[in-house]
């Protein structure tokens, strides 16, 4: 029922807001500070226009692309997100099945609620492990070895969380893992019985990758000690593809490239870190120019539709990722809600390609047909 009511990402968010406890909704939806950075990026995306083209026979269109040389059925994948099973029990594996079905990467967070081994198996190999380097890094490098042993071939180092950003909406609810159960939280759960009962029946989601002997994890532990030397060490330790996620500055992008990294991910962490950061969609063309045409550049943050995807591809991204809206889709309608949002996004992209005269997502065509014009 709910899945059929979803015709846009905004519909999924609206339904999720009804289903989820306030605390969980605000954790997923929340942004840093007062949400100025989030609004800035939205405004920057809205200000971009696509060039409408006519009479080009766009009857046959393909959304397929390649990422690190491998075929992908869509130019968008799943951003790494911690504790997805808060959206609904089994969310991590719903995302993994989606990745397998469409041959797109599923970012598996350091703080995923399901063990990384189970996720890559379910995703039939379409999974990338996302790493935070915490504390002195010794635990994090153990996770790198574990990811290697589990068969991961792509590692994503997230670098924009030297400290976890302050997100007042989650702080106001006393969001903590595991949950602290005070009167306010009890009321919140009681008012959202469907979520509370299913979450209770399935067990409270934990942080499965830390259930390793001798490993104590604190979600808010400082990641402030990571530096360029850490990146060099990681490059030596990781034989597969290495992505650095959370780059918003051209000078940093140049240095990341010099460090021998395989791809750069332009991202503001979905506006969850530095409220005053520039709009990532506005930094994308500059970063693309800085690293040149051959280095893979990925993008996430603030994408809400197929047209947004096209704008990011035209702006220089080779591949993009969705975050929150996939969790809202699951909260709204479970696995069929997720499938529904995925097909909405696919349809939106396909239709916008037709309207801009595109039949394929090759860079040369993107440049010609969908040039970003002044608003
Ligand atoms: C609830 C939530 C948890 C997240 N957890 C992580 C994480 O563990 N690691 C990471 O690199 N990024 C994390 N992110 C950021 C996403 O990977 C991505 O950058 C962001 O969600 C994209 O923006 P969007 O949500 O506007 O699409 C998280 C985002 C959300 C919303």
GROMACS .gro file of C-alpha atoms and ligand atoms in nm:
model
  406
    1UNK     CA    1   0.000   0.000   0.000
    2UNK     CA    2   0.265   0.252   0.108
    3UNK     CA    3   0.498   0.162  -0.176
    4UNK     CA    4   0.232   0.248  -0.432
    5UNK     CA    5   0.184   0.589  -0.270
    6UNK     CA    6   0.546   0.684  -0.346
    7UNK     CA    7   0.584   0.896  -0.659
    8UNK     CA    8   0.887   1.096  -0.557
    9UNK     CA    9   1.162   1.099  -0.296
   10UNK     CA   10   0.961   1.362  -0.108
   11UNK     CA   11   0.669   1.116  -0.080
   12UNK     CA   12   0.899   0.856   0.077
   13UNK     CA   13   1.028   1.111   0.328
   14UNK     CA   14   0.675   1.219   0.420
   15UNK     CA   15   0.562   0.859   0.479
   16UNK     CA   16   0.879   0.777   0.672
   17UNK     CA   17   0.819   1.073   0.898
   18UNK     CA   18   0.485   0.924   0.998
   19UNK     CA   19   0.623   0.575   1.063
   20UNK     CA   20   0.951   0.644   1.240
   21UNK     CA   21   0.994   0.752   1.598
   22UNK     CA   22   1.087   1.123   1.605
   23UNK     CA   23   1.430   1.031   1.737
   24UNK     CA   24   1.507   0.800   1.445
   25UNK     CA   25   1.358   1.030   1.180
   26UNK     CA   26   1.559   1.324   1.310
   27UNK     CA   27   1.877   1.115   1.321
   28UNK     CA   28   1.839   1.018   0.954
   29UNK     CA   29   1.701   1.348   0.825
   30UNK     CA   30   1.911   1.581   1.039
   31UNK     CA   31   2.188   1.806   0.916
   32UNK     CA   32   2.469   1.998   1.082
   33UNK     CA   33   2.399   2.321   1.267
   34UNK     CA   34   2.089   2.501   1.151
   35UNK     CA   35   2.076   2.328   0.815
   36UNK     CA   36   2.217   2.626   0.624
   37UNK     CA   37   2.460   2.409   0.429
   38UNK     CA   38   2.182   2.171   0.334
   39UNK     CA   39   1.969   2.460   0.206
   40UNK     CA   40   2.269   2.610   0.022
   41UNK     CA   41   2.326   2.289  -0.172
   42UNK     CA   42   1.956   2.249  -0.247
   43UNK     CA   43   1.943   2.605  -0.378
   44UNK     CA   44   2.256   2.543  -0.589
   45UNK     CA   45   2.101   2.228  -0.739
   46UNK     CA   46   1.774   2.409  -0.809
   47UNK     CA   47   1.957   2.697  -0.974
   48UNK     CA   48   2.111   2.464  -1.232
   49UNK     CA   49   1.911   2.404  -1.545
   50UNK     CA   50   1.936   2.135  -1.810
   51UNK     CA   51   1.927   2.215  -2.180
   52UNK     CA   52   1.611   2.085  -2.350
   53UNK     CA   53   1.676   1.939  -2.697
   54UNK     CA   54   1.423   1.833  -2.958
   55UNK     CA   55   1.373   1.596  -3.253
   56UNK     CA   56   1.664   1.362  -3.181
   57UNK     CA   57   1.500   1.016  -3.173
   58UNK     CA   58   1.548   0.928  -2.810
   59UNK     CA   59   1.324   0.622  -2.824
   60UNK     CA   60   1.604   0.385  -2.712
   61UNK     CA   61   1.777   0.500  -2.396
   62UNK     CA   62   2.024   0.331  -2.168
   63UNK     CA   63   2.095   0.422  -1.805
   64UNK     CA   64   2.392   0.185  -1.796
   65UNK     CA   65   2.745   0.295  -1.720
   66UNK     CA   66   3.071   0.154  -1.589
   67UNK     CA   67   3.230   0.209  -1.254
   68UNK     CA   68   3.595   0.109  -1.211
   69UNK     CA   69   3.552  -0.072  -1.541
   70UNK     CA   70   3.264  -0.290  -1.420
   71UNK     CA   71   2.920  -0.264  -1.580
   72UNK     CA   72   2.652  -0.096  -1.367
   73UNK     CA   73   2.285  -0.077  -1.466
   74UNK     CA   74   2.245   0.272  -1.322
   75UNK     CA   75   2.479   0.570  -1.280
   76UNK     CA   76   2.376   0.582  -0.911
   77UNK     CA   77   2.446   0.360  -0.614
   78UNK     CA   78   2.397   0.340  -0.238
   79UNK     CA   79   2.596   0.574  -0.013
   80UNK     CA   80   2.746   0.419   0.302
   81UNK     CA   81   2.521   0.484   0.601
   82UNK     CA   82   2.559   0.373   0.959
   83UNK     CA   83   2.290   0.182   1.148
   84UNK     CA   84   2.048   0.153   0.853
   85UNK     CA   85   1.849  -0.113   1.037
   86UNK     CA   86   1.703   0.169   1.244
   87UNK     CA   87   1.492   0.252   0.936
   88UNK     CA   88   1.347  -0.101   0.952
   89UNK     CA   89   1.479  -0.444   1.049
   90UNK     CA   90   1.680  -0.598   0.766
   91UNK     CA   91   1.739  -0.265   0.585
   92UNK     CA   92   2.110  -0.337   0.521
   93UNK     CA   93   2.025  -0.657   0.338
   94UNK     CA   94   1.743  -0.495   0.140
   95UNK     CA   95   2.002  -0.247   0.014
   96UNK     CA   96   2.245  -0.530  -0.059
   97UNK     CA   97   1.984  -0.717  -0.266
   98UNK     CA   98   1.908  -0.397  -0.456
   99UNK     CA   99   2.281  -0.356  -0.532
  100UNK     CA  100   2.301  -0.714  -0.661
  101UNK     CA  101   1.991  -0.671  -0.877
  102UNK     CA  102   2.115  -0.356  -1.048
  103UNK     CA  103   2.491  -0.423  -1.032
  104UNK     CA  104   2.563  -0.100  -0.846
  105UNK     CA  105   2.794  -0.042  -0.550
  106UNK     CA  106   2.650  -0.064  -0.200
  107UNK     CA  107   2.858   0.141   0.044
  108UNK     CA  108   2.895  -0.062   0.363
  109UNK     CA  109   2.955   0.167   0.657
  110UNK     CA  110   3.212   0.105   0.928
  111UNK     CA  111   2.912   0.139   1.160
  112UNK     CA  112   2.671  -0.081   0.959
  113UNK     CA  113   2.419  -0.280   1.159
  114UNK     CA  114   2.499  -0.603   0.973
  115UNK     CA  115   2.839  -0.776   0.952
  116UNK     CA  116   3.035  -0.676   0.641
  117UNK     CA  117   3.074  -1.043   0.538
  118UNK     CA  118   2.698  -1.097   0.525
  119UNK     CA  119   2.643  -0.778   0.324
  120UNK     CA  120   2.898  -0.851   0.050
  121UNK     CA  121   2.764  -1.204   0.016
  122UNK     CA  122   2.406  -1.079  -0.021
  123UNK     CA  123   2.517  -0.801  -0.260
  124UNK     CA  124   2.687  -1.069  -0.474
  125UNK     CA  125   3.011  -0.875  -0.455
  126UNK     CA  126   2.861  -0.532  -0.533
  127UNK     CA  127   2.974  -0.385  -0.203
  128UNK     CA  128   3.242  -0.132  -0.111
  129UNK     CA  129   3.369  -0.107   0.245
  130UNK     CA  130   3.368   0.242   0.397
  131UNK     CA  131   3.633   0.311   0.659
  132UNK     CA  132   3.663   0.563   0.940
  133UNK     CA  133   4.006   0.588   1.094
  134UNK     CA  134   3.934   0.629   1.464
  135UNK     CA  135   4.157   0.680   1.765
  136UNK     CA  136   4.514   0.573   1.692
  137UNK     CA  137   4.398   0.380   1.383
  138UNK     CA  138   4.496   0.034   1.506
  139UNK     CA  139   4.136  -0.092   1.519
  140UNK     CA  140   4.061   0.064   1.181
  141UNK     CA  141   4.353  -0.113   1.014
  142UNK     CA  142   4.221  -0.440   1.162
  143UNK     CA  143   3.891  -0.366   0.987
  144UNK     CA  144   4.082  -0.313   0.661
  145UNK     CA  145   4.233  -0.662   0.690
  146UNK     CA  146   3.892  -0.803   0.769
  147UNK     CA  147   3.740  -0.632   0.463
  148UNK     CA  148   4.016  -0.775   0.247
  149UNK     CA  149   3.952  -1.123   0.382
  150UNK     CA  150   3.578  -1.081   0.322
  151UNK     CA  151   3.643  -1.020  -0.048
  152UNK     CA  152   3.600  -0.641  -0.068
  153UNK     CA  153   3.790  -0.493  -0.361
  154UNK     CA  154   3.702  -0.127  -0.310
  155UNK     CA  155   3.770   0.069   0.006
  156UNK     CA  156   3.620   0.412   0.070
  157UNK     CA  157   3.803   0.626   0.322
  158UNK     CA  158   3.572   0.892   0.464
  159UNK     CA  159   3.773   1.199   0.558
  160UNK     CA  160   3.515   1.464   0.645
  161UNK     CA  161   3.443   1.348   1.000
  162UNK     CA  162   3.750   1.446   1.208
  163UNK     CA  163   3.484   1.502   1.473
  164UNK     CA  164   3.118   1.406   1.442
  165UNK     CA  165   2.926   1.720   1.343
  166UNK     CA  166   2.678   1.865   1.589
  167UNK     CA  167   2.329   1.786   1.466
  168UNK     CA  168   2.090   1.957   1.702
  169UNK     CA  169   1.786   1.757   1.589
  170UNK     CA  170   1.938   1.429   1.704
  171UNK     CA  171   2.102   1.583   2.011
  172UNK     CA  172   1.766   1.717   2.133
  173UNK     CA  173   1.629   1.362   2.144
  174UNK     CA  174   1.935   1.236   2.329
  175UNK     CA  175   2.012   1.007   2.034
  176UNK     CA  176   2.261   0.748   2.154
  177UNK     CA  177   2.355   0.392   2.063
  178UNK     CA  178   2.243   0.179   2.232
  179UNK     CA  179   1.926   0.379   2.303
  180UNK     CA  180   1.886   0.549   2.632
  181UNK     CA  181   1.531   0.478   2.740
  182UNK     CA  182   1.391   0.775   2.933
  183UNK     CA  183   1.025   0.880   2.953
  184UNK     CA  184   1.049   1.091   2.636
  185UNK     CA  185   1.190   0.801   2.434
  186UNK     CA  186   0.925   0.562   2.577
  187UNK     CA  187   0.651   0.800   2.465
  188UNK     CA  188   0.812   0.835   2.122
  189UNK     CA  189   0.824   0.456   2.079
  190UNK     CA  190   0.470   0.410   2.212
  191UNK     CA  191   0.340   0.657   1.954
  192UNK     CA  192   0.509   0.463   1.673
  193UNK     CA  193   0.404   0.108   1.763
  194UNK     CA  194   0.456  -0.047   1.421
  195UNK     CA  195   0.825   0.047   1.419
  196UNK     CA  196   0.871  -0.029   1.789
  197UNK     CA  197   0.719  -0.377   1.776
  198UNK     CA  198   0.908  -0.487   1.465
  199UNK     CA  199   1.235  -0.346   1.597
  200UNK     CA  200   1.178  -0.510   1.934
  201UNK     CA  201   1.095  -0.845   1.774
  202UNK     CA  202   1.407  -0.834   1.561
  203UNK     CA  203   1.639  -0.709   1.833
  204UNK     CA  204   1.778  -0.361   1.865
  205UNK     CA  205   2.024  -0.285   1.582
  206UNK     CA  206   2.384  -0.274   1.695
  207UNK     CA  207   2.715  -0.203   1.523
  208UNK     CA  208   2.795  -0.542   1.385
  209UNK     CA  209   3.145  -0.472   1.259
  210UNK     CA  210   3.270  -0.411   1.611
  211UNK     CA  211   3.162  -0.741   1.749
  212UNK     CA  212   3.525  -0.846   1.732
  213UNK     CA  213   3.714  -0.968   2.037
  214UNK     CA  214   3.903  -0.689   2.209
  215UNK     CA  215   3.716  -0.418   2.022
  216UNK     CA  216   3.526  -0.142   2.200
  217UNK     CA  217   3.368   0.116   1.976
  218UNK     CA  218   3.236   0.459   2.046
  219UNK     CA  219   3.042   0.620   1.758
  220UNK     CA  220   3.161   0.963   1.860
  221UNK     CA  221   3.526   0.865   1.907
  222UNK     CA  222   3.756   1.123   1.756
  223UNK     CA  223   3.881   1.059   1.405
  224UNK     CA  224   4.090   1.372   1.430
  225UNK     CA  225   4.430   1.202   1.425
  226UNK     CA  226   4.405   1.079   1.065
  227UNK     CA  227   4.641   1.270   0.835
  228UNK     CA  228   4.811   1.244   0.495
  229UNK     CA  229   5.046   0.983   0.637
  230UNK     CA  230   4.747   0.772   0.736
  231UNK     CA  231   4.629   0.791   0.375
  232UNK     CA  232   4.974   0.686   0.250
  233UNK     CA  233   4.973   0.391   0.493
  234UNK     CA  234   4.630   0.291   0.376
  235UNK     CA  235   4.736   0.313   0.012
  236UNK     CA  236   5.018   0.069   0.093
  237UNK     CA  237   4.788  -0.163   0.286
  238UNK     CA  238   4.507  -0.176   0.028
  239UNK     CA  239   4.579  -0.342  -0.305
  240UNK     CA  240   4.231  -0.277  -0.447
  241UNK     CA  241   4.061   0.046  -0.548
  242UNK     CA  242   4.080   0.324  -0.295
  243UNK     CA  243   3.826   0.608  -0.289
  244UNK     CA  244   3.856   0.918  -0.071
  245UNK     CA  245   3.509   1.044   0.024
  246UNK     CA  246   3.431   1.389   0.155
  247UNK     CA  247   3.651   1.613  -0.061
  248UNK     CA  248   3.523   1.968  -0.114
  249UNK     CA  249   3.840   2.161  -0.187
  250UNK     CA  250   4.036   2.169  -0.513
  251UNK     CA  251   4.375   2.181  -0.341
  252UNK     CA  252   4.286   1.875  -0.133
  253UNK     CA  253   4.161   1.700  -0.448
  254UNK     CA  254   4.497   1.757  -0.618
  255UNK     CA  255   4.679   1.613  -0.317
  256UNK     CA  256   4.449   1.311  -0.299
  257UNK     CA  257   4.525   1.239  -0.662
  258UNK     CA  258   4.900   1.270  -0.595
  259UNK     CA  259   4.862   1.017  -0.311
  260UNK     CA  260   4.777   0.752  -0.569
  261UNK     CA  261   4.409   0.725  -0.481
  262UNK     CA  262   4.184   0.573  -0.749
  263UNK     CA  263   3.879   0.802  -0.716
  264UNK     CA  264   3.760   1.113  -0.538
  265UNK     CA  265   3.413   1.143  -0.392
  266UNK     CA  266   3.287   1.500  -0.373
  267UNK     CA  267   3.051   1.506  -0.075
  268UNK     CA  268   2.942   1.716   0.221
  269UNK     CA  269   2.832   1.400   0.402
  270UNK     CA  270   2.477   1.498   0.315
  271UNK     CA  271   2.532   1.836   0.488
  272UNK     CA  272   2.585   1.656   0.819
  273UNK     CA  273   2.931   1.793   0.895
  274UNK     CA  274   3.041   2.155   0.830
  275UNK     CA  275   2.731   2.375   0.805
  276UNK     CA  276   2.936   2.651   0.641
  277UNK     CA  277   3.093   2.428   0.375
  278UNK     CA  278   3.044   2.533   0.012
  279UNK     CA  279   2.766   2.359  -0.178
  280UNK     CA  280   2.923   2.034  -0.300
  281UNK     CA  281   2.736   2.050  -0.633
  282UNK     CA  282   2.902   2.389  -0.692
  283UNK     CA  283   3.250   2.249  -0.614
  284UNK     CA  284   3.211   1.950  -0.844
  285UNK     CA  285   3.308   2.118  -1.179
  286UNK     CA  286   3.611   2.281  -1.018
  287UNK     CA  287   3.730   1.952  -0.868
  288UNK     CA  288   3.674   1.775  -1.200
  289UNK     CA  289   3.888   2.040  -1.375
  290UNK     CA  290   4.156   2.009  -1.109
  291UNK     CA  291   4.199   1.632  -1.132
  292UNK     CA  292   4.156   1.617  -1.510
  293UNK     CA  293   3.925   1.408  -1.727
  294UNK     CA  294   4.073   1.065  -1.651
  295UNK     CA  295   4.042   1.033  -1.277
  296UNK     CA  296   3.708   0.890  -1.162
  297UNK     CA  297   3.507   1.150  -0.968
  298UNK     CA  298   3.202   1.044  -0.769
  299UNK     CA  299   2.940   1.266  -0.609
  300UNK     CA  300   2.685   1.245  -0.329
  301UNK     CA  301   2.486   1.490  -0.113
  302UNK     CA  302   2.143   1.637  -0.159
  303UNK     CA  303   2.039   1.437  -0.467
  304UNK     CA  304   1.662   1.388  -0.460
  305UNK     CA  305   1.562   1.300  -0.818
  306UNK     CA  306   1.672   1.168  -1.154
  307UNK     CA  307   1.713   1.526  -1.278
  308UNK     CA  308   1.950   1.592  -0.987
  309UNK     CA  309   2.151   1.286  -1.097
  310UNK     CA  310   2.177   1.423  -1.450
  311UNK     CA  311   2.293   1.760  -1.316
  312UNK     CA  312   2.573   1.593  -1.120
  313UNK     CA  313   2.680   1.387  -1.422
  314UNK     CA  314   2.683   1.697  -1.641
  315UNK     CA  315   2.877   1.875  -1.365
  316UNK     CA  316   3.160   1.623  -1.395
  317UNK     CA  317   3.069   1.316  -1.188
  318UNK     CA  318   3.120   0.969  -1.334
  319UNK     CA  319   2.888   0.809  -1.081
  320UNK     CA  320   2.670   0.931  -0.793
  321UNK     CA  321   2.521   0.798  -0.470
  322UNK     CA  322   2.195   0.841  -0.283
  323UNK     CA  323   2.181   0.846   0.097
  324UNK     CA  324   1.885   0.931   0.321
  325UNK     CA  325   1.611   0.889   0.066
  326UNK     CA  326   1.684   0.518   0.040
  327UNK     CA  327   1.640   0.481   0.415
  328UNK     CA  328   1.314   0.678   0.396
  329UNK     CA  329   1.194   0.448   0.119
  330UNK     CA  330   1.255   0.147   0.345
  331UNK     CA  331   1.090   0.311   0.646
  332UNK     CA  332   0.792   0.405   0.429
  333UNK     CA  333   0.731   0.076   0.253
  334UNK     CA  334   0.996  -0.185   0.336
  335UNK     CA  335   1.169  -0.361   0.048
  336UNK     CA  336   0.890  -0.277  -0.195
  337UNK     CA  337   0.912   0.089  -0.091
  338UNK     CA  338   1.283   0.075  -0.171
  339UNK     CA  339   1.214  -0.085  -0.509
  340UNK     CA  340   0.951   0.180  -0.579
  341UNK     CA  341   1.181   0.474  -0.504
  342UNK     CA  342   1.452   0.311  -0.714
  343UNK     CA  343   1.219   0.284  -1.012
  344UNK     CA  344   1.093   0.641  -0.959
  345UNK     CA  345   1.454   0.764  -0.971
  346UNK     CA  346   1.527   0.548  -1.276
  347UNK     CA  347   1.217   0.676  -1.460
  348UNK     CA  348   1.296   1.034  -1.371
  349UNK     CA  349   1.648   0.998  -1.509
  350UNK     CA  350   1.532   0.822  -1.824
  351UNK     CA  351   1.265   1.084  -1.894
  352UNK     CA  352   1.505   1.371  -1.831
  353UNK     CA  353   1.751   1.208  -2.073
  354UNK     CA  354   1.477   1.199  -2.339
  355UNK     CA  355   1.398   1.564  -2.276
  356UNK     CA  356   1.761   1.666  -2.307
  357UNK     CA  357   1.823   1.460  -2.619
  358UNK     CA  358   2.035   1.189  -2.457
  359UNK     CA  359   2.024   0.820  -2.535
  360UNK     CA  360   2.328   0.718  -2.333
  361UNK     CA  361   2.535   0.851  -2.047
  362UNK     CA  362   2.864   0.888  -2.231
  363UNK     CA  363   3.064   1.194  -2.132
  364UNK     CA  364   3.087   1.335  -2.484
  365UNK     CA  365   2.707   1.321  -2.522
  366UNK     CA  366   2.649   1.469  -2.180
  367UNK     CA  367   2.866   1.766  -2.274
  368UNK     CA  368   2.682   1.824  -2.597
  369UNK     CA  369   2.323   1.770  -2.497
  370UNK     CA  370   2.281   1.859  -2.138
  371UNK     CA  371   2.509   2.157  -2.092
  372UNK     CA  372   2.427   2.343  -1.775
  373UNK     CA  373   2.283   2.676  -1.875
  374UNK     CA  374   2.226   2.986  -1.670
  375UNK     CA  375   1.897   2.964  -1.482
  376LIG     C1  376   2.180   0.836   0.867
  376LIG     C2  377   2.308   0.857   0.792
  376LIG     C3  378   2.421   0.786   0.830
  376LIG     C4  379   2.540   0.803   0.758
  376LIG     N1  380   2.650   0.730   0.794
  376LIG     C5  381   2.763   0.741   0.721
  376LIG     C6  382   2.874   0.656   0.750
  376LIG     O1  383   2.870   0.574   0.841
  376LIG     N2  384   2.985   0.671   0.672
  376LIG     C7  385   2.993   0.763   0.569
  376LIG     O2  386   3.096   0.773   0.502
  376LIG     N3  387   2.888   0.842   0.541
  376LIG     C8  388   2.774   0.832   0.613
  376LIG     N4  389   2.666   0.910   0.580
  376LIG     C9  390   2.676   1.003   0.466
  376LIG    C10  391   2.637   0.935   0.335
  376LIG     O3  392   2.732   0.841   0.294
  376LIG    C11  393   2.623   1.037   0.220
  376LIG     O4  394   2.740   1.115   0.213
  376LIG    C12  395   2.502   1.130   0.237
  376LIG     O5  396   2.396   1.066   0.301
  376LIG    C13  397   2.457   1.178   0.100
  376LIG     O6  398   2.364   1.280   0.111
  376LIG     P1  399   2.204   1.256   0.098
  376LIG     O7  400   2.162   1.183   0.221
  376LIG     O8  401   2.156   1.397   0.093
  376LIG     O9  402   2.181   1.176  -0.028
  376LIG    C14  403   2.547   0.896   0.651
  376LIG    C15  404   2.432   0.966   0.614
  376LIG    C16  405   2.314   0.947   0.682
  376LIG    C17  406   2.192   1.024   0.639
   0.00000   0.00000   0.00000
